[in-house]
Amino acid sequence: MGAADVIAVDTGPLVAALRGARSVFALSGSGISAESGLPTFRGVGGLWRTHRVEELASPEGFARDPRLVWTWYNERASAHRRAEPNAGHYALARLEEAIGDFTLATQNVDSLHRRAGSRNVLELHGDLREARCTQCGARRALDATGLPLTEIEHACGGRLRPNIVWFGEPLPAAVWREAEAAAARADAILVVGTSAVVYPAAALATRYNDRAFVAEINPEETAISVRVDCALRARAAELLPRILDKLQR
Ligand code: OAD
């Protein structure tokens, strides 16, 4: 997709909706970090195409082989540190400055929204900045290479695990409540870089609000494309800055 394709995408209705919005809610997924060089989960080259979810992203998998799980998450934690936020992350951070009530709920655990300057970020699936103990809940910051495999066993008898949400686990309750409320009160909802197949996160896009203008930014069709008011087929890092520019003109 080149610049000409992006220009052909009609951002007018979304810009108008953002202009009139008092409250905006954004939901992001791994696609927004694609242009930072991080893989998505389900697309070509996606993590779940070559890795087994149940081995790496479930409490059962961790109980079976914590070293395998940490080896994988350490590689991801290192990749996140090496990656830089892209123009899409920065545009969302600037949008937050321009709009009084702006909430960004992300399924990503790469911290790139925070590093780009977004402040009101709800990390629905946790983060890879910390490990936490399976037994006592103690937390420990991860360094640039993650957690040394020799330090998985915690002094209390539990094990340190990545501070992220795995399949079959509930989302952090307070974070979820805030996300639901923000989605419900929004006048405009932006859904960026997610296939919208993982619940409950995907429900935030369309289930809590039948009044808001909902726009999707994604080069591909998704599970919610038929339900949004406008599907902008473009890459986030190309389109979000253009939307911001138009809004500020
Ligand atoms: P997916 O891999 O399911 O979807 C990524 C989406 O990003 C796809 O719809 C792509 O078309 C789109 N995409 C790719 N490049 C893009 C770009 N440059 N700009 C905009 N969009 C682009 O990833 P997620 O929806 O994030 O959960 O997956 C949701 C959850 O499933 C993840 O949080 C993770 C995973 O299992 C856990 O690990 C709990």
mmCIF file of C-alpha atoms and ligand atoms in Angstrom:
data_model
loop_
_atom_site.group_PDB
_atom_site.id
_atom_site.type_symbol
_atom_site.label_atom_id
_atom_site.label_comp_id
_atom_site.label_asym_id
_atom_site.label_seq_id
_atom_site.Cartn_x
_atom_site.Cartn_y
_atom_site.Cartn_z
ATOM 1 C CA MET A 1 0.000 0.000 0.000
ATOM 2 C CA GLY A 2 1.502 3.348 -1.001
ATOM 3 C CA ALA A 3 0.833 6.979 -0.161
ATOM 4 C CA ALA A 4 -1.695 7.257 -2.996
ATOM 5 C CA ASP A 5 -3.854 4.560 -1.405
ATOM 6 C CA VAL A 6 -3.826 6.405 1.883
ATOM 7 C CA ILE A 7 -4.908 9.641 0.247
ATOM 8 C CA ALA A 8 -7.792 7.738 -1.365
ATOM 9 C CA VAL A 9 -9.056 6.729 2.088
ATOM 10 C CA ASP A 10 -11.817 9.130 3.121
ATOM 11 C CA THR A 11 -11.023 10.345 6.605
ATOM 12 C CA GLY A 12 -13.613 13.165 6.429
ATOM 13 C CA PRO A 13 -16.404 11.524 8.470
ATOM 14 C CA LEU A 14 -13.988 10.436 11.200
ATOM 15 C CA VAL A 15 -12.347 13.862 11.418
ATOM 16 C CA ALA A 16 -15.808 15.458 11.679
ATOM 17 C CA ALA A 17 -16.767 13.019 14.426
ATOM 18 C CA LEU A 18 -13.570 13.728 16.339
ATOM 19 C CA ARG A 19 -14.083 17.467 15.970
ATOM 20 C CA GLY A 20 -17.498 17.230 17.581
ATOM 21 C CA ALA A 21 -16.495 14.716 20.249
ATOM 22 C CA ARG A 22 -16.204 15.563 23.923
ATOM 23 C CA SER A 23 -15.076 12.057 24.756
ATOM 24 C CA VAL A 24 -13.021 9.670 22.626
ATOM 25 C CA PHE A 25 -12.176 6.039 23.229
ATOM 26 C CA ALA A 26 -9.481 4.164 21.310
ATOM 27 C CA LEU A 27 -8.844 0.426 21.256
ATOM 28 C CA SER A 28 -5.536 -0.742 19.862
ATOM 29 C CA GLY A 29 -3.976 -4.075 19.015
ATOM 30 C CA SER A 30 -0.696 -5.437 17.750
ATOM 31 C CA GLY A 31 -1.172 -3.945 14.263
ATOM 32 C CA ILE A 32 -0.321 -0.491 15.573
ATOM 33 C CA SER A 33 3.124 -1.757 16.543
ATOM 34 C CA ALA A 34 3.696 -3.541 13.219
ATOM 35 C CA GLU A 35 5.465 -0.492 11.819
ATOM 36 C CA SER A 36 7.725 -0.501 14.857
ATOM 37 C CA GLY A 37 8.924 -3.892 13.655
ATOM 38 C CA LEU A 38 6.969 -6.031 16.147
ATOM 39 C CA PRO A 39 5.006 -9.005 14.816
ATOM 40 C CA THR A 40 1.229 -9.275 15.084
ATOM 41 C CA PHE A 41 -0.410 -12.501 16.296
ATOM 42 C CA ARG A 42 -2.569 -13.798 13.477
ATOM 43 C CA GLY A 43 -1.372 -12.187 10.252
ATOM 44 C CA VAL A 44 1.422 -13.318 7.935
ATOM 45 C CA GLY A 45 4.496 -13.741 10.155
ATOM 46 C CA GLY A 46 2.189 -13.536 13.193
ATOM 47 C CA LEU A 47 3.297 -15.065 16.485
ATOM 48 C CA TRP A 48 0.411 -17.532 16.679
ATOM 49 C CA ARG A 49 1.241 -18.860 13.213
ATOM 50 C CA THR A 50 4.488 -20.377 14.459
ATOM 51 C CA HIS A 51 4.030 -20.694 18.226
ATOM 52 C CA ARG A 52 1.577 -22.717 20.234
ATOM 53 C CA VAL A 53 -0.690 -20.465 22.251
ATOM 54 C CA GLU A 54 -1.477 -23.114 24.842
ATOM 55 C CA GLU A 55 2.223 -23.728 25.538
ATOM 56 C CA LEU A 56 3.247 -20.096 25.805
ATOM 57 C CA ALA A 57 0.213 -18.105 26.851
ATOM 58 C CA SER A 58 -1.707 -20.157 29.370
ATOM 59 C CA PRO A 59 -1.348 -20.869 33.099
ATOM 60 C CA GLU A 60 -1.201 -24.606 32.266
ATOM 61 C CA GLY A 61 1.649 -24.085 29.809
ATOM 62 C CA PHE A 62 3.558 -22.070 32.400
ATOM 63 C CA ALA A 63 3.022 -24.724 35.079
ATOM 64 C CA ARG A 64 4.348 -27.365 32.653
ATOM 65 C CA ASP A 65 7.436 -25.542 31.412
ATOM 66 C CA PRO A 66 8.155 -22.142 32.991
ATOM 67 C CA ARG A 67 11.618 -21.938 31.421
ATOM 68 C CA LEU A 68 10.216 -22.337 27.901
ATOM 69 C CA VAL A 69 7.592 -19.682 28.612
ATOM 70 C CA TRP A 70 10.139 -17.224 30.053
ATOM 71 C CA THR A 71 12.584 -17.851 27.203
ATOM 72 C CA TRP A 72 9.864 -16.740 24.789
ATOM 73 C CA TYR A 73 8.701 -13.764 26.836
ATOM 74 C CA ASN A 74 12.316 -12.676 27.435
ATOM 75 C CA GLU A 75 12.820 -12.567 23.678
ATOM 76 C CA ARG A 76 9.673 -10.494 23.321
ATOM 77 C CA ALA A 77 10.628 -8.194 26.201
ATOM 78 C CA SER A 78 13.999 -7.571 24.544
ATOM 79 C CA ALA A 79 12.328 -6.908 21.180
ATOM 80 C CA HIS A 80 9.967 -4.416 22.830
ATOM 81 C CA ARG A 81 12.886 -2.517 24.358
ATOM 82 C CA ARG A 82 14.692 -2.394 21.032
ATOM 83 C CA ALA A 83 11.581 -1.176 19.204
ATOM 84 C CA GLU A 84 10.663 2.496 19.008
ATOM 85 C CA PRO A 85 7.150 3.951 19.002
ATOM 86 C CA ASN A 86 6.021 4.857 15.476
ATOM 87 C CA ALA A 87 4.053 7.749 14.022
ATOM 88 C CA GLY A 88 0.775 5.995 14.871
ATOM 89 C CA HIS A 89 1.624 5.769 18.583
ATOM 90 C CA TYR A 90 2.738 9.416 18.595
ATOM 91 C CA ALA A 91 -0.394 10.579 16.797
ATOM 92 C CA LEU A 92 -2.601 8.909 19.435
ATOM 93 C CA ALA A 93 -0.590 10.603 22.187
ATOM 94 C CA ARG A 94 -1.117 13.979 20.489
ATOM 95 C CA LEU A 95 -4.805 13.244 20.012
ATOM 96 C CA GLU A 96 -5.067 12.732 23.762
ATOM 97 C CA GLU A 97 -3.616 16.210 24.298
ATOM 98 C CA ALA A 98 -6.146 17.694 21.878
ATOM 99 C CA ILE A 99 -9.230 16.035 23.371
ATOM 100 C CA GLY A 100 -10.354 16.592 26.932
ATOM 101 C CA ASP A 101 -11.581 13.099 27.714
ATOM 102 C CA PHE A 102 -9.471 10.553 25.869
ATOM 103 C CA THR A 103 -8.955 6.942 26.913
ATOM 104 C CA LEU A 104 -6.740 4.464 25.108
ATOM 105 C CA ALA A 105 -7.295 0.796 25.895
ATOM 106 C CA THR A 106 -4.633 -1.422 24.401
ATOM 107 C CA GLN A 107 -4.302 -5.167 24.101
ATOM 108 C CA ASN A 108 -0.573 -4.685 23.576
ATOM 109 C CA VAL A 109 1.994 -5.481 26.241
ATOM 110 C CA ASP A 110 4.871 -3.666 24.506
ATOM 111 C CA SER A 111 4.593 -0.324 26.383
ATOM 112 C CA LEU A 112 4.990 1.616 23.130
ATOM 113 C CA HIS A 113 1.908 3.790 23.766
ATOM 114 C CA ARG A 114 3.346 4.931 27.089
ATOM 115 C CA ARG A 115 6.749 5.484 25.561
ATOM 116 C CA ALA A 116 5.113 7.655 22.885
ATOM 117 C CA GLY A 117 3.621 9.840 25.614
ATOM 118 C CA SER A 118 0.072 8.522 25.944
ATOM 119 C CA ARG A 119 -0.993 8.986 29.545
ATOM 120 C CA ASN A 120 -4.484 7.618 29.957
ATOM 121 C CA VAL A 121 -3.571 4.098 28.825
ATOM 122 C CA LEU A 122 -5.449 1.021 30.007
ATOM 123 C CA GLU A 123 -3.354 -2.072 29.467
ATOM 124 C CA LEU A 124 -6.066 -4.699 29.115
ATOM 125 C CA HIS A 125 -3.668 -7.638 28.779
ATOM 126 C CA GLY A 126 -1.092 -6.414 31.315
ATOM 127 C CA ASP A 127 2.469 -5.460 30.468
ATOM 128 C CA LEU A 128 5.888 -6.973 29.980
ATOM 129 C CA ARG A 129 7.630 -4.497 32.257
ATOM 130 C CA GLU A 130 7.139 -6.643 35.337
ATOM 131 C CA ALA A 131 7.030 -10.208 36.601
ATOM 132 C CA ARG A 132 4.667 -11.177 39.404
ATOM 133 C CA CYS A 133 4.609 -14.106 41.775
ATOM 134 C CA THR A 134 1.978 -16.792 41.180
ATOM 135 C CA GLN A 135 1.614 -17.247 44.928
ATOM 136 C CA CYS A 136 2.181 -14.023 46.880
ATOM 137 C CA GLY A 137 1.627 -11.551 44.028
ATOM 138 C CA ALA A 138 4.964 -9.752 44.636
ATOM 139 C CA ARG A 139 6.129 -7.793 41.613
ATOM 140 C CA ARG A 140 9.546 -7.340 40.171
ATOM 141 C CA ALA A 141 10.649 -5.051 37.354
ATOM 142 C CA LEU A 142 12.101 -6.794 34.319
ATOM 143 C CA ASP A 143 15.356 -5.485 32.951
ATOM 144 C CA ALA A 144 16.231 -5.164 29.254
ATOM 145 C CA THR A 145 16.659 -8.914 28.819
ATOM 146 C CA GLY A 146 13.665 -9.956 30.905
ATOM 147 C CA LEU A 147 13.966 -12.378 33.823
ATOM 148 C CA PRO A 148 17.032 -14.620 34.283
ATOM 149 C CA LEU A 149 15.831 -18.234 34.066
ATOM 150 C CA THR A 150 17.633 -18.994 37.326
ATOM 151 C CA GLU A 151 15.326 -16.546 39.140
ATOM 152 C CA ILE A 152 11.923 -17.958 38.226
ATOM 153 C CA GLU A 153 11.460 -19.637 41.613
ATOM 154 C CA HIS A 154 10.316 -17.043 44.149
ATOM 155 C CA ALA A 155 11.409 -17.006 47.804
ATOM 156 C CA CYS A 156 7.804 -17.562 48.993
ATOM 157 C CA GLY A 157 7.594 -20.899 47.166
ATOM 158 C CA GLY A 158 5.688 -19.511 44.170
ATOM 159 C CA ARG A 159 7.058 -18.679 40.736
ATOM 160 C CA LEU A 160 7.599 -15.394 38.980
ATOM 161 C CA ARG A 161 5.493 -15.167 35.828
ATOM 162 C CA PRO A 162 5.076 -12.440 33.207
ATOM 163 C CA ASN A 163 2.595 -9.788 34.369
ATOM 164 C CA ILE A 164 0.311 -10.376 31.437
ATOM 165 C CA VAL A 165 -3.112 -11.878 30.904
ATOM 166 C CA TRP A 166 -3.106 -15.373 29.442
ATOM 167 C CA PHE A 167 -5.862 -17.291 27.724
ATOM 168 C CA GLY A 168 -8.486 -18.425 30.180
ATOM 169 C CA GLU A 169 -7.603 -15.682 32.677
ATOM 170 C CA PRO A 170 -9.744 -12.693 33.600
ATOM 171 C CA LEU A 171 -8.668 -9.184 32.652
ATOM 172 C CA PRO A 172 -7.566 -6.933 35.539
ATOM 173 C CA ALA A 173 -10.932 -5.926 37.041
ATOM 174 C CA ALA A 174 -10.302 -2.220 37.697
ATOM 175 C CA VAL A 175 -8.737 -1.714 34.269
ATOM 176 C CA TRP A 176 -11.681 -3.439 32.620
ATOM 177 C CA ARG A 177 -14.261 -1.346 34.487
ATOM 178 C CA GLU A 178 -12.535 1.850 33.407
ATOM 179 C CA ALA A 179 -12.356 0.656 29.808
ATOM 180 C CA GLU A 180 -16.059 -0.253 29.755
ATOM 181 C CA ALA A 181 -17.022 3.130 31.176
ATOM 182 C CA ALA A 182 -14.817 5.015 28.722
ATOM 183 C CA ALA A 183 -16.224 3.048 25.773
ATOM 184 C CA ALA A 184 -19.776 3.702 26.973
ATOM 185 C CA ARG A 185 -19.404 7.481 27.340
ATOM 186 C CA ALA A 186 -17.430 8.075 24.129
ATOM 187 C CA ASP A 187 -18.792 10.133 21.253
ATOM 188 C CA ALA A 188 -16.202 8.627 18.902
ATOM 189 C CA ILE A 189 -14.440 5.264 19.030
ATOM 190 C CA LEU A 190 -11.248 4.456 17.136
ATOM 191 C CA VAL A 191 -10.315 0.808 16.666
ATOM 192 C CA VAL A 192 -6.733 0.505 15.461
ATOM 193 C CA GLY A 193 -4.679 -2.515 14.450
ATOM 194 C CA THR A 194 -6.705 -5.314 15.970
ATOM 195 C CA SER A 195 -8.405 -8.306 14.374
ATOM 196 C CA ALA A 196 -11.093 -7.907 17.069
ATOM 197 C CA VAL A 197 -11.425 -11.614 17.671
ATOM 198 C CA VAL A 198 -10.160 -11.804 21.254
ATOM 199 C CA TYR A 199 -12.829 -11.217 23.888
ATOM 200 C CA PRO A 200 -13.654 -9.463 26.062
ATOM 201 C CA ALA A 201 -11.337 -6.748 24.634
ATOM 202 C CA ALA A 202 -12.991 -6.773 21.202
ATOM 203 C CA ALA A 203 -16.389 -6.077 22.770
ATOM 204 C CA LEU A 204 -15.195 -2.595 23.725
ATOM 205 C CA ALA A 205 -15.348 -1.570 20.063
ATOM 206 C CA THR A 206 -19.067 -1.921 19.546
ATOM 207 C CA ARG A 207 -20.902 -3.497 22.480
ATOM 208 C CA TYR A 208 -21.088 -0.745 25.073
ATOM 209 C CA ASN A 209 -22.183 2.178 22.979
ATOM 210 C CA ASP A 210 -24.671 2.381 20.107
ATOM 211 C CA ARG A 211 -24.417 6.162 19.813
ATOM 212 C CA ALA A 212 -20.725 6.768 19.120
ATOM 213 C CA PHE A 213 -19.195 7.097 15.673
ATOM 214 C CA VAL A 214 -16.976 4.007 15.337
ATOM 215 C CA ALA A 215 -14.033 3.989 12.942
ATOM 216 C CA GLU A 216 -11.618 1.174 12.268
ATOM 217 C CA ILE A 217 -8.082 1.730 10.988
ATOM 218 C CA ASN A 218 -6.726 -1.495 9.581
ATOM 219 C CA PRO A 219 -5.400 -2.503 6.146
ATOM 220 C CA GLU A 220 -7.472 -5.705 6.358
ATOM 221 C CA GLU A 221 -11.100 -6.516 6.996
ATOM 222 C CA THR A 222 -11.770 -7.653 10.572
ATOM 223 C CA ALA A 223 -14.443 -9.380 12.620
ATOM 224 C CA ILE A 224 -16.095 -6.012 13.363
ATOM 225 C CA SER A 225 -15.723 -4.302 9.980
ATOM 226 C CA VAL A 226 -19.387 -4.828 9.154
ATOM 227 C CA ARG A 227 -20.459 -3.119 12.373
ATOM 228 C CA VAL A 228 -18.344 0.048 12.247
ATOM 229 C CA ASP A 229 -19.431 3.372 10.763
ATOM 230 C CA CYS A 230 -16.274 3.685 8.735
ATOM 231 C CA ALA A 231 -13.519 1.204 7.923
ATOM 232 C CA LEU A 232 -10.340 2.963 6.862
ATOM 233 C CA ARG A 233 -8.136 0.494 5.043
ATOM 234 C CA ALA A 234 -4.700 1.881 5.795
ATOM 235 C CA ARG A 235 -1.712 1.428 8.041
ATOM 236 C CA ALA A 236 -1.951 3.135 11.388
ATOM 237 C CA ALA A 237 1.411 4.912 11.187
ATOM 238 C CA GLU A 238 0.439 6.451 7.864
ATOM 239 C CA LEU A 239 -3.162 7.352 8.537
ATOM 240 C CA LEU A 240 -3.263 8.485 12.177
ATOM 241 C CA PRO A 241 -0.860 11.429 11.620
ATOM 242 C CA ARG A 242 -2.954 12.558 8.649
ATOM 243 C CA ILE A 243 -6.117 12.442 10.730
ATOM 244 C CA LEU A 244 -4.424 14.489 13.423
ATOM 245 C CA ASP A 245 -3.177 17.057 10.894
ATOM 246 C CA LYS A 246 -6.665 17.467 9.442
ATOM 247 C CA LEU A 247 -8.159 17.812 12.903
ATOM 248 C CA GLN A 248 -5.736 20.549 13.850
ATOM 249 C CA ARG A 249 -6.108 22.513 10.624
HETATM 250 P P1 OAD B 1 -3.961 -9.873 15.601
HETATM 251 O O1 OAD B 1 -2.695 -10.447 15.071
HETATM 252 O O2 OAD B 1 -5.098 -10.789 15.822
HETATM 253 O O3 OAD B 1 -4.464 -8.716 14.629
HETATM 254 C C1 OAD B 1 -3.609 -7.702 14.191
HETATM 255 C C2 OAD B 1 -4.385 -6.788 13.275
HETATM 256 O O4 OAD B 1 -3.544 -5.707 12.917
HETATM 257 C C3 OAD B 1 -4.849 -7.448 11.969
HETATM 258 O O5 OAD B 1 -6.234 -7.192 11.789
HETATM 259 C C4 OAD B 1 -4.022 -6.742 10.911
HETATM 260 O O6 OAD B 1 -4.716 -6.592 9.669
HETATM 261 C C5 OAD B 1 -3.766 -5.399 11.556
HETATM 262 N N1 OAD B 1 -2.585 -4.678 11.076
HETATM 263 C C6 OAD B 1 -1.417 -5.174 10.594
HETATM 264 N N2 OAD B 1 -0.566 -4.181 10.290
HETATM 265 C C7 OAD B 1 -1.211 -3.022 10.573
HETATM 266 C C8 OAD B 1 -0.860 -1.654 10.484
HETATM 267 N N3 OAD B 1 0.331 -1.264 10.022
HETATM 268 N N4 OAD B 1 -1.775 -0.728 10.880
HETATM 269 C C9 OAD B 1 -2.992 -1.107 11.345
HETATM 270 N N5 OAD B 1 -3.363 -2.377 11.454
HETATM 271 C C10 OAD B 1 -2.501 -3.328 11.074
HETATM 272 O O7 OAD B 1 -3.556 -9.070 16.927
HETATM 273 P P2 OAD B 1 -4.498 -8.468 18.081
HETATM 274 O O8 OAD B 1 -5.831 -8.094 17.548
HETATM 275 O O9 OAD B 1 -3.702 -7.455 18.782
HETATM 276 O O10 OAD B 1 -3.539 -11.615 23.553
HETATM 277 O O11 OAD B 1 -4.659 -9.737 19.015
HETATM 278 C C11 OAD B 1 -5.392 -9.634 20.195
HETATM 279 C C12 OAD B 1 -4.802 -10.500 21.265
HETATM 280 O O12 OAD B 1 -4.588 -11.827 20.758
HETATM 281 C C13 OAD B 1 -3.426 -10.077 21.746
HETATM 282 O O13 OAD B 1 -3.478 -9.075 22.723
HETATM 283 C C14 OAD B 1 -2.870 -11.345 22.306
HETATM 284 C C15 OAD B 1 -3.294 -12.291 21.212
HETATM 285 O O14 OAD B 1 -3.413 -13.619 21.587
HETATM 286 C C16 OAD B 1 -2.890 -12.236 24.550
HETATM 287 O O15 OAD B 1 -1.755 -12.628 24.439
HETATM 288 C C17 OAD B 1 -3.721 -12.398 25.770
#
